[in-house]
PDB file of C-alpha atoms in Angstrom:
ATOM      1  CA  UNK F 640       7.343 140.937 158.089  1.00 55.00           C
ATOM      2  CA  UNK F 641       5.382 143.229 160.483  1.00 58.00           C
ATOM      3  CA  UNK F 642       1.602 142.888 160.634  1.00 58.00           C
ATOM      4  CA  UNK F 643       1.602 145.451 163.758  1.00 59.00           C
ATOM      5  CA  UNK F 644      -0.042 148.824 163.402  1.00 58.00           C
ATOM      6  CA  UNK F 645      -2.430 147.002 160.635  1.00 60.00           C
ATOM      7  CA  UNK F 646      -6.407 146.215 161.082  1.00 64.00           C
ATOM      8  CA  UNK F 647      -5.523 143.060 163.446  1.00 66.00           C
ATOM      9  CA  UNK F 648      -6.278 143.994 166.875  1.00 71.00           C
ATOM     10  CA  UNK F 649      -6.506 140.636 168.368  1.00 76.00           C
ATOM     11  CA  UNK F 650      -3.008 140.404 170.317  1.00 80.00           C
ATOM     12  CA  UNK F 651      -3.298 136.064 169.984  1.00 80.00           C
ATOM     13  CA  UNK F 652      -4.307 136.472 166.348  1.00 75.00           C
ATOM     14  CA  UNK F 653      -1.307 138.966 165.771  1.00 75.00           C
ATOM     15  CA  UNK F 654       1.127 136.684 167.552  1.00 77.00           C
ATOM     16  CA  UNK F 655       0.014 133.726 165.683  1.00 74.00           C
ATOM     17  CA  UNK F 656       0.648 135.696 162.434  1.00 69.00           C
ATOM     18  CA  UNK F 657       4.148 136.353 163.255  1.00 71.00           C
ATOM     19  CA  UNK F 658       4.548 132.881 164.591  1.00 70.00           C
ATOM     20  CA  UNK F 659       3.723 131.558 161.420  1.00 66.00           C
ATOM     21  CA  UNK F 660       5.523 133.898 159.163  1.00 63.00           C
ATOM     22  CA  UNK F 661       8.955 134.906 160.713  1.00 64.00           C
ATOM     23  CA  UNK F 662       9.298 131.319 162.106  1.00 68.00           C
ATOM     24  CA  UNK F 663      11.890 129.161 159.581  1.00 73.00           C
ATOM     25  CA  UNK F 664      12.714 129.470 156.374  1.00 86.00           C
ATOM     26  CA  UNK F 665      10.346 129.444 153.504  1.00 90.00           C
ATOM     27  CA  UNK F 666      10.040 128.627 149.487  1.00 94.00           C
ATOM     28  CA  UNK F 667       6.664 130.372 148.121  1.00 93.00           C
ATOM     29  CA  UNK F 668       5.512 128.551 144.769  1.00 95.00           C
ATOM     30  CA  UNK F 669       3.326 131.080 143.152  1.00 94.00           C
ATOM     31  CA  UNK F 670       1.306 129.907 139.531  1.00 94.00           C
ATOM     32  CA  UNK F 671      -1.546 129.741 137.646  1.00 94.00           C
ATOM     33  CA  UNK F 672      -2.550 125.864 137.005  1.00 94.00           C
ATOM     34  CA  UNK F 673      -3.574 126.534 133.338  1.00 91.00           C
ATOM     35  CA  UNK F 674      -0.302 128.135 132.249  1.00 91.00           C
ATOM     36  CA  UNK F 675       2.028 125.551 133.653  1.00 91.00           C
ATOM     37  CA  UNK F 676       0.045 122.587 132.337  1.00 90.00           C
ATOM     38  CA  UNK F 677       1.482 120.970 129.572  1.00 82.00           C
ATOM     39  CA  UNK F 678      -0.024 122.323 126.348  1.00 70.00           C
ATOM     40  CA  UNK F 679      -0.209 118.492 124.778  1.00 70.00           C
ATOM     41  CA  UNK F 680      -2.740 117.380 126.973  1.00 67.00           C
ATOM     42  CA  UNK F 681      -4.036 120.110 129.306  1.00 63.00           C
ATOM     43  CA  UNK F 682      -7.257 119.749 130.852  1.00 66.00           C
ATOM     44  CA  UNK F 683      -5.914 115.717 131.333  1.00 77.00           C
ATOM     45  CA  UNK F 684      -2.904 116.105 132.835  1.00 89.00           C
ATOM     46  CA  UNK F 685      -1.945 114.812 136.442  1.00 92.00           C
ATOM     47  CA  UNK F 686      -1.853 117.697 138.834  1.00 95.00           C
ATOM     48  CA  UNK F 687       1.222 116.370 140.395  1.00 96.00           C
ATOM     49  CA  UNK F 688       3.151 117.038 137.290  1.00 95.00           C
ATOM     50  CA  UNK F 689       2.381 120.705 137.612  1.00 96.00           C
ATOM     51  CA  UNK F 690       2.957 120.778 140.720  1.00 97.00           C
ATOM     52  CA  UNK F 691       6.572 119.111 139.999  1.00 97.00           C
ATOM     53  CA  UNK F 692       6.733 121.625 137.092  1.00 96.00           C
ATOM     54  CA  UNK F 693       6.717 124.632 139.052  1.00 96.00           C
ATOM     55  CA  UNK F 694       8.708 123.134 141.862  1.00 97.00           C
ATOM     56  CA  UNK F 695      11.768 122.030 139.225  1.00 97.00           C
ATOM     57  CA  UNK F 696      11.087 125.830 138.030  1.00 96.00           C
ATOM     58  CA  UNK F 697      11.544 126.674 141.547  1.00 96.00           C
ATOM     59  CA  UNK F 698      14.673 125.096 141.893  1.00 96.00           C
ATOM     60  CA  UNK F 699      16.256 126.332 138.801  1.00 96.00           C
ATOM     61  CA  UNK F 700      16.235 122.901 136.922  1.00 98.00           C
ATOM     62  CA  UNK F 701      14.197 122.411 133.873  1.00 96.00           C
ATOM     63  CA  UNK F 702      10.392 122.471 134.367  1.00 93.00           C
ATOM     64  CA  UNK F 703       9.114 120.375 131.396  1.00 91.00           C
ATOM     65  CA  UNK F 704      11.281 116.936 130.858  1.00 96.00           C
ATOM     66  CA  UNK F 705      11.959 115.451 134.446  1.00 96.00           C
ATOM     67  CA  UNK F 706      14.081 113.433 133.973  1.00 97.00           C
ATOM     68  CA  UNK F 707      16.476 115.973 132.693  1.00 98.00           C
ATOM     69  CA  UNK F 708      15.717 117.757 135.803  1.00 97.00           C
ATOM     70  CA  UNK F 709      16.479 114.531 137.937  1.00 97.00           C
ATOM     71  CA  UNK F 710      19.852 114.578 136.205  1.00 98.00           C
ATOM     72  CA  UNK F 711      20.192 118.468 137.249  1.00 98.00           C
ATOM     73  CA  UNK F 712      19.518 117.342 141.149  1.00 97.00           C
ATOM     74  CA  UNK F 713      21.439 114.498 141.077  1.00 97.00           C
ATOM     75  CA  UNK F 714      24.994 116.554 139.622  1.00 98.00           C
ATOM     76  CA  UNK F 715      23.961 119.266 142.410  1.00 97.00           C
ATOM     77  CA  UNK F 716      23.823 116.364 144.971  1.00 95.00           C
ATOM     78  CA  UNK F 717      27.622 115.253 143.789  1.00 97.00           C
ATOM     79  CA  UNK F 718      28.209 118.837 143.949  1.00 97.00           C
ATOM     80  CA  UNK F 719      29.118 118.693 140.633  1.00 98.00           C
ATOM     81  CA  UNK F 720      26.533 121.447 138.709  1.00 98.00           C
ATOM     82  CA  UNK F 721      28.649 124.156 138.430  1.00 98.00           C
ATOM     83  CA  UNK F 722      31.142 122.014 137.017  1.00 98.00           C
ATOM     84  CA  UNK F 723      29.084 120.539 134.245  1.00 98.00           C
ATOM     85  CA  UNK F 724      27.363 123.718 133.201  1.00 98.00           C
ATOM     86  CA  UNK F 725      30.934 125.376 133.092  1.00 98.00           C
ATOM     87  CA  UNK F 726      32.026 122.560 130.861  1.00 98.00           C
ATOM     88  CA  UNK F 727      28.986 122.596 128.422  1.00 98.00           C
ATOM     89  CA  UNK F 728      29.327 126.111 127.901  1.00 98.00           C
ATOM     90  CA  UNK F 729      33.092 125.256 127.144  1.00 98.00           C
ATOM     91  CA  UNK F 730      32.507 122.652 124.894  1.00 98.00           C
ATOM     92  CA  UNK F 731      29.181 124.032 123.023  1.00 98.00           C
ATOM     93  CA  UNK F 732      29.826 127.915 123.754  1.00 97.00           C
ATOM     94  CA  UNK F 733      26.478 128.500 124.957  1.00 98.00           C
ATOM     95  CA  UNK F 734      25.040 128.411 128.777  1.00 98.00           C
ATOM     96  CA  UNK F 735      23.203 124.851 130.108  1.00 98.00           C
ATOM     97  CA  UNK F 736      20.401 126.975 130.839  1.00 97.00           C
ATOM     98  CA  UNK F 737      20.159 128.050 126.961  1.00 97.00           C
ATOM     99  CA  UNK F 738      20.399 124.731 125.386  1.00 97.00           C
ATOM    100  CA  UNK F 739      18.681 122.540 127.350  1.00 97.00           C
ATOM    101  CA  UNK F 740      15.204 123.126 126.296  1.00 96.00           C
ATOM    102  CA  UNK F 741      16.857 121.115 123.279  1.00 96.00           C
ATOM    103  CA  UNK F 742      18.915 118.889 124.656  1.00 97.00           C
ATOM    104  CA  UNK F 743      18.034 116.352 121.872  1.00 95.00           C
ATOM    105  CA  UNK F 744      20.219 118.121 119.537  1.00 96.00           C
ATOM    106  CA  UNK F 745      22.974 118.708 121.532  1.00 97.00           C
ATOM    107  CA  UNK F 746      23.542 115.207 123.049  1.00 97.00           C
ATOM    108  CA  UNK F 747      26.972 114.849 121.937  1.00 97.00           C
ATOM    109  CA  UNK F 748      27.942 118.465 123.743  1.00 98.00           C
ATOM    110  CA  UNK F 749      25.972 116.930 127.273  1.00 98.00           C
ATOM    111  CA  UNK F 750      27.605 113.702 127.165  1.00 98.00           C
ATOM    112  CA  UNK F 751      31.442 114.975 126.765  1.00 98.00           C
ATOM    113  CA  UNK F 752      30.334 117.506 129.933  1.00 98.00           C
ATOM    114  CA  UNK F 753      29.299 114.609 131.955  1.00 98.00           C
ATOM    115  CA  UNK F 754      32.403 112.450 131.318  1.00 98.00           C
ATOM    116  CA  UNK F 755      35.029 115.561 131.516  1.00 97.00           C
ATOM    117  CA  UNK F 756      32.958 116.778 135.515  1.00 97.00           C
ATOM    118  CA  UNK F 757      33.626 113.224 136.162  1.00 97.00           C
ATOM    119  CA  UNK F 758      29.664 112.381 137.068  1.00 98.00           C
ATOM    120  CA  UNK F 759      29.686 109.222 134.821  1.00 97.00           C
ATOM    121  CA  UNK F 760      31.394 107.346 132.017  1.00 97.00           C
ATOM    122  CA  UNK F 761      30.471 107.941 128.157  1.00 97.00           C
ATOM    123  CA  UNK F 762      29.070 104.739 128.014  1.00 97.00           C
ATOM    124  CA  UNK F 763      26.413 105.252 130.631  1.00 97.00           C
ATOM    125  CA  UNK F 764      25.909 108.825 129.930  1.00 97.00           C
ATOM    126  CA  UNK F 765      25.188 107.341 125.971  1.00 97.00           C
ATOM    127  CA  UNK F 766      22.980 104.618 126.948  1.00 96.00           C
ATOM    128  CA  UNK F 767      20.403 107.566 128.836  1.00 95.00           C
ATOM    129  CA  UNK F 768      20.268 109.808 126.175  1.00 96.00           C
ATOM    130  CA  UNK F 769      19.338 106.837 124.086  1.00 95.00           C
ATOM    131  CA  UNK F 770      16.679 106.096 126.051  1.00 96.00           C
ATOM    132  CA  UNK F 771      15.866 109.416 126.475  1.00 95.00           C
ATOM    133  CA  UNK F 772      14.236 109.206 129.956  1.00 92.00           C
ATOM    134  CA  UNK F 773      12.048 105.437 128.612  1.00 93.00           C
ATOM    135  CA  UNK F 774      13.020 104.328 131.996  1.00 90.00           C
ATOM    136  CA  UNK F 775      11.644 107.281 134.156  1.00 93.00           C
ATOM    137  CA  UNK F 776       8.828 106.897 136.534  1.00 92.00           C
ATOM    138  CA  UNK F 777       6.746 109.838 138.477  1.00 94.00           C
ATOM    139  CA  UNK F 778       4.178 109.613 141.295  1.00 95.00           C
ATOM    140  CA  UNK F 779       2.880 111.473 144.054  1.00 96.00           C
ATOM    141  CA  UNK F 780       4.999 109.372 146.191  1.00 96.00           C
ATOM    142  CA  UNK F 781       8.100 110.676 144.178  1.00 96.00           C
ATOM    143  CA  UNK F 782       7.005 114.006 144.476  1.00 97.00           C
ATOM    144  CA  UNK F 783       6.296 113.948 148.136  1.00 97.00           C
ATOM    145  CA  UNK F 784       9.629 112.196 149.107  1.00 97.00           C
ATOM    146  CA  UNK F 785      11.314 114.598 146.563  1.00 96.00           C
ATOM    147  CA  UNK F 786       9.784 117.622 148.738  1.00 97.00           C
ATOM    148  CA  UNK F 787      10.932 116.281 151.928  1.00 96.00           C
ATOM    149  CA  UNK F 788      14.354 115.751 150.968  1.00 95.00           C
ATOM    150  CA  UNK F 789      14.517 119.545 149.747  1.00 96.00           C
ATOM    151  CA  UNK F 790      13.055 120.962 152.727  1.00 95.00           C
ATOM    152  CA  UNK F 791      15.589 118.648 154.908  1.00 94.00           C
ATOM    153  CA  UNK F 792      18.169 120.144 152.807  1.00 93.00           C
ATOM    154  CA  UNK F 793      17.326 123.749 153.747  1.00 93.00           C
ATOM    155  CA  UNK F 794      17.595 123.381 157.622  1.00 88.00           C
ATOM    156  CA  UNK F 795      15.027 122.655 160.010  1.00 83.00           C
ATOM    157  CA  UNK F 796      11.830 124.466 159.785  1.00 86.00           C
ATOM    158  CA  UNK F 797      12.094 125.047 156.311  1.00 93.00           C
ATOM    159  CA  UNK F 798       8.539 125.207 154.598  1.00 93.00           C
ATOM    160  CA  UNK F 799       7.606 125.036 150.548  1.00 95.00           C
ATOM    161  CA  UNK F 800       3.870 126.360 150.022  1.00 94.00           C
ATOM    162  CA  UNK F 801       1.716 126.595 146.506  1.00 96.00           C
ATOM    163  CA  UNK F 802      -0.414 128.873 146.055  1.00 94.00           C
ATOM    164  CA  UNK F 803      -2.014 127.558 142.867  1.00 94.00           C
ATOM    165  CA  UNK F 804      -4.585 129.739 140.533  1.00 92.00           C
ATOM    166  CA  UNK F 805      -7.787 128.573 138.945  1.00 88.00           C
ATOM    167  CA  UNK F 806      -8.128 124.737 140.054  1.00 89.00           C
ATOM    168  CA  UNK F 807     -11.663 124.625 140.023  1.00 85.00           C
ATOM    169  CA  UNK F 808     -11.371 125.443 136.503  1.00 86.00           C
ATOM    170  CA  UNK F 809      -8.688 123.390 135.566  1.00 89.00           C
ATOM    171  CA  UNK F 810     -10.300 120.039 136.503  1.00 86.00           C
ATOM    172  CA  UNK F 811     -13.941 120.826 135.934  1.00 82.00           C
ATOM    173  CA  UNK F 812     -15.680 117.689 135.851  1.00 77.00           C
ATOM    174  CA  UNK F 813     -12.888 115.287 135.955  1.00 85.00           C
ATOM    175  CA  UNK F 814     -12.854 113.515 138.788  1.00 84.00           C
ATOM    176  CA  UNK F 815      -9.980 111.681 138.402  1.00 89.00           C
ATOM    177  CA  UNK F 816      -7.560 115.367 138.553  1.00 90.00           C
ATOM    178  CA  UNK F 817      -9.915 116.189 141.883  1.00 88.00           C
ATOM    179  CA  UNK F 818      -8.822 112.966 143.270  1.00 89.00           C
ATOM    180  CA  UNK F 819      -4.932 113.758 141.944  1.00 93.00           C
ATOM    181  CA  UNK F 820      -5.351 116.858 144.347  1.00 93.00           C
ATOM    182  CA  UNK F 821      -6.479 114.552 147.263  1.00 91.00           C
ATOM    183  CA  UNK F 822      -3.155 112.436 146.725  1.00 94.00           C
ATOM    184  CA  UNK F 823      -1.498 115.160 146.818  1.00 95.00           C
ATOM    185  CA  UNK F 824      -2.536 117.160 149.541  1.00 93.00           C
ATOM    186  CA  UNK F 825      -3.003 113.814 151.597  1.00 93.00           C
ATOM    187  CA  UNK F 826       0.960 112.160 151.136  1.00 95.00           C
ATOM    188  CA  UNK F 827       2.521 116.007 151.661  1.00 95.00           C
ATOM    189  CA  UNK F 828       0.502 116.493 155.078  1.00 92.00           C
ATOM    190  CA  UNK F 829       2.227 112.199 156.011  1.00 93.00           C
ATOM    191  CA  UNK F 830       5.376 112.466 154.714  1.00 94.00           C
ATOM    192  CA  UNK F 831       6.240 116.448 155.524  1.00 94.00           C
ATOM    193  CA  UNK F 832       4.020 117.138 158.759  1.00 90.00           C
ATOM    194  CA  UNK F 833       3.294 120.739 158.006  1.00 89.00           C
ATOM    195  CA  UNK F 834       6.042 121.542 155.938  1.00 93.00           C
ATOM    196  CA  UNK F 835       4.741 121.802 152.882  1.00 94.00           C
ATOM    197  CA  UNK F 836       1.224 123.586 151.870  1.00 93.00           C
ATOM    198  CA  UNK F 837      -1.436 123.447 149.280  1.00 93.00           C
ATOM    199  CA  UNK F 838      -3.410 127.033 148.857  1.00 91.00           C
ATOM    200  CA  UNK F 839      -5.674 126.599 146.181  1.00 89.00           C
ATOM    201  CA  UNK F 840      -8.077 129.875 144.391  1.00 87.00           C
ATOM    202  CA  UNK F 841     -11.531 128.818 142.630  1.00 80.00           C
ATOM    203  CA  UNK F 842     -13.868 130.756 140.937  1.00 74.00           C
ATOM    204  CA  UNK F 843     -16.588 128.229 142.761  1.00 63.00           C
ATOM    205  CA  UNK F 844     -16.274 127.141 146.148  1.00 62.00           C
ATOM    206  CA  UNK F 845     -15.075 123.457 146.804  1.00 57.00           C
ATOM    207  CA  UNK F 846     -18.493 122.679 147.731  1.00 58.00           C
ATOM    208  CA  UNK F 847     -19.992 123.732 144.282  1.00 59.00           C
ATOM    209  CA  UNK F 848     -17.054 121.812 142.608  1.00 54.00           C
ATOM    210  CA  UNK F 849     -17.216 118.396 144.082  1.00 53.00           C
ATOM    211  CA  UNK F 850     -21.265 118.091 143.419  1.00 55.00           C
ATOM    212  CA  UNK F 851     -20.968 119.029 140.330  1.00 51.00           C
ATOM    213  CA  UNK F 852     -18.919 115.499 139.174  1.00 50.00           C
ATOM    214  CA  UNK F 853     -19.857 112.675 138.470  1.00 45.00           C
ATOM    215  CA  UNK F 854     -22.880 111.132 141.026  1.00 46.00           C
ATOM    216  CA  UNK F 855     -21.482 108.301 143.072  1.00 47.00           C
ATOM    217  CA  UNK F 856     -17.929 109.547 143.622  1.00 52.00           C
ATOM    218  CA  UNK F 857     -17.434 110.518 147.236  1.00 52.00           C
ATOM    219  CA  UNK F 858     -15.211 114.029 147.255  1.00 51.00           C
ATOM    220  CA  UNK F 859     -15.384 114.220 151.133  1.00 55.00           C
ATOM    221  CA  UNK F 860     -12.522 113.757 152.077  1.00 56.00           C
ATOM    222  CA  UNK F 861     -11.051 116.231 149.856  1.00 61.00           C
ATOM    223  CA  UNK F 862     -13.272 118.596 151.256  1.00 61.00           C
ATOM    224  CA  UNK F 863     -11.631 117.872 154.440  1.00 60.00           C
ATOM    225  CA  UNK F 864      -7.831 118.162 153.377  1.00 60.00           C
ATOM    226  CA  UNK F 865      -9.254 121.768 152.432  1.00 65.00           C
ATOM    227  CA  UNK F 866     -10.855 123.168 155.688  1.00 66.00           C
ATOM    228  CA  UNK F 867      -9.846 126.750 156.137  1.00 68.00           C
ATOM    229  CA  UNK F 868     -11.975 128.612 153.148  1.00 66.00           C
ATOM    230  CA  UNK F 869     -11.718 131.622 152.225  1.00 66.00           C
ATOM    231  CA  UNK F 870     -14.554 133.309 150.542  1.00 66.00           C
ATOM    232  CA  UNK F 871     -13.984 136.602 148.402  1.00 62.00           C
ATOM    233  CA  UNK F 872     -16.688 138.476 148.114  1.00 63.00           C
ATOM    234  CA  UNK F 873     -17.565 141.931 146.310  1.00 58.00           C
ATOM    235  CA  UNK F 874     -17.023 143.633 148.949  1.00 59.00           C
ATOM    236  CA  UNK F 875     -13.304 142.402 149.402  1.00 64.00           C
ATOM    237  CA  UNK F 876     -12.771 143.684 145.784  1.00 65.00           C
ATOM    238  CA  UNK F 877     -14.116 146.569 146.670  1.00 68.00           C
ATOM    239  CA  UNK F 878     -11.834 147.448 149.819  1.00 69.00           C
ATOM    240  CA  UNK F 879      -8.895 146.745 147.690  1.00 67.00           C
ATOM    241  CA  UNK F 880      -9.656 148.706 145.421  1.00 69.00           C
ATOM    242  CA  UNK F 881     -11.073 151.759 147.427  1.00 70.00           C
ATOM    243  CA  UNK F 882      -8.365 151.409 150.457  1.00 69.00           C
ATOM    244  CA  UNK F 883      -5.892 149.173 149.009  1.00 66.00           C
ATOM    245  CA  UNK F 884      -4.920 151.092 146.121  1.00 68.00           C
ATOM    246  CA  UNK F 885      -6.796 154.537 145.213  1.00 72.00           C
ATOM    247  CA  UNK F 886      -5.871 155.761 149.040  1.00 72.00           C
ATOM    248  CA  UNK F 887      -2.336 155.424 148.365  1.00 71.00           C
ATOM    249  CA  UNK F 888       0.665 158.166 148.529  1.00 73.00           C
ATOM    250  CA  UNK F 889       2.936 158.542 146.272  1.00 72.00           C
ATOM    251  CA  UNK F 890       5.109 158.094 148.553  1.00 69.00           C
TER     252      UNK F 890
END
C-alpha cells in the first residue's frame, strides 16, 4: 500500500506509515461485537469468546463450538485436515464445512473419518463425542497462547489485529465484560509483544464509558491499554462524504 501523493506531508509520519503497513505479514479481523456474540446470552458473554469466535472464523474452523474447532487445529497440526474432510465427504457425501454446524447428528460419519485419516482410534474418537466437549476449558490465557502460536506459524513478523465494532455498547454497564477487555488487551501486549492488536469503535469515548459503571471500580488501567484515541467528529463524516465519495470519477 502507497500512502504517497495523499494529504500526509510529514516525510517521518509517511515513513512510519509504510513502516508499519508493508512491514510483515498481516491477518485483519474485521466484526461487529453484537453480531458475533452468542445469541443465548449476549450482553453476558465473555469478550474473549468473541474474540476466539471471529479468530476460529478467521482461520476457517468453526466459530461457535470450540472445541470442535480445537479438533479442526489439532488434524491441521498432524497435517491431516485435508485428509479427514476428504473422507467425511466420502463417507457422508456432503463437505465438513456443510455438516458440521450439526455435528451431533452426524457423529457416526466424524468418527469413521477420524479412524480411516488415522488421527485416533474409534474408541477415543467415541469417548469425545460422548462427552461432547464436557472436558473443554477456555481463558484468556488460552486465547493469548493460541494467538502466539498462529502468528509463530506464519513467519516472523506476522501480525493479527481486531478491529471490533460497537464495544461501548456491547458491555454498557457491566463491568465485569470492561474488565474481560483489560485481560485481554493486557496478556496479548505480554505474551505477543506487538503482534497482535486490539482497535476498538464506541459511540462514547472510553472516558464516558468507564464513569458511567459501577462507583468504586477502578477502569484506569484500561484506559491506559487504550491510549491512542481517535475521535470522529461531524466534520470527519462530513469530508467523507463530500471528498471521499461525491468527488469521485467514475473511473
Amino acid at each position: 500500500m502507497n500512502f504517497s501523493g495523499k494529504k500526509i506531508t510529514d516525510p517521518a509520519i509517511l515513513a512510519n506509515i509504510e513502516k508499519a503497513v508493508n512491514t510483515g505479514s498481516k491477518d485483519v479481523i474485521l466484526f461487529n461485537i453484537d453480531s458475533k456474540a452468542n445469541t443465548v446470552n449476549k450482553g453476558d458473554e465473555q469478550i474473549v469468546n468473541i474474540f476466539m469466535r471471529a479468530f476460529n472464523d478467521r482461520r476457517g474452523y468453526l466459530g461457535d463450538v470450540f472445541w470442535i474447532a480445537e479438533l479442526e487445529e489439532q488434524l491441521e497440526d498432524k497435517e491431516l485436515y485435508e485428509l479427514f474432510k476428504a473422507e467425511f465427504k466420502r463417507i457422508n457425501g456432503e463437505s465438513w464445512e456443510e455438516r458440521r454446524v450439526a455435528y451431533s447428528f452426524e457423529q457416526d460419519d466424524i468418527i469413521e473419518a477420524l479412524v480411516n485419516c488415522g488421527f485416533m482410534s474409534r474408541e477415543a474418537a467415541t469417548r469425545l463425542f460422548e462427552s461432547d466437549g464436557a472436558s473443554y476449558t477456555f481463558s484468556v490465557e488460552k486465547f493469548a497462547n493460541k494467538l502466539d502460536q498462529y502468528c509463530k506459524s506464519k513467519g516472523e513478523n506476522h501480525q493479527v489485529i481486531f478491529l471490533v465494532d460497537e464495544v461501548g455498547q456491547y458491555i454498557g454497564e457491566n463491568s465485569e465484560l470492561m474488565l474481560n477487555l483489560q485481560t485481554i488487551v493486557e496478556d496479548l501486549g505480554t505474551r505477543l509483544r506487538g503482534r497482535a492488536w486490539v482497535v476498538v469503535t464506541s459511540q462514547a469515548d472510553i472516558d464516558t464509558i468507564t464513569k458511567q459503571h459501577v462507583k468504586g471500580n477502578d477502569f484506569s488501567k484500561i484506559q491506559g491499554r487504550f491510549n491512542t484515541r481517535l475521535s470522529l467528529t461531524s466534520a470527519n463524516v462530513d469530508e467523507v462524504i463530500k471528498k471521499r465519495i461525491l468527488q469521485k470519477k467514475g473511473e
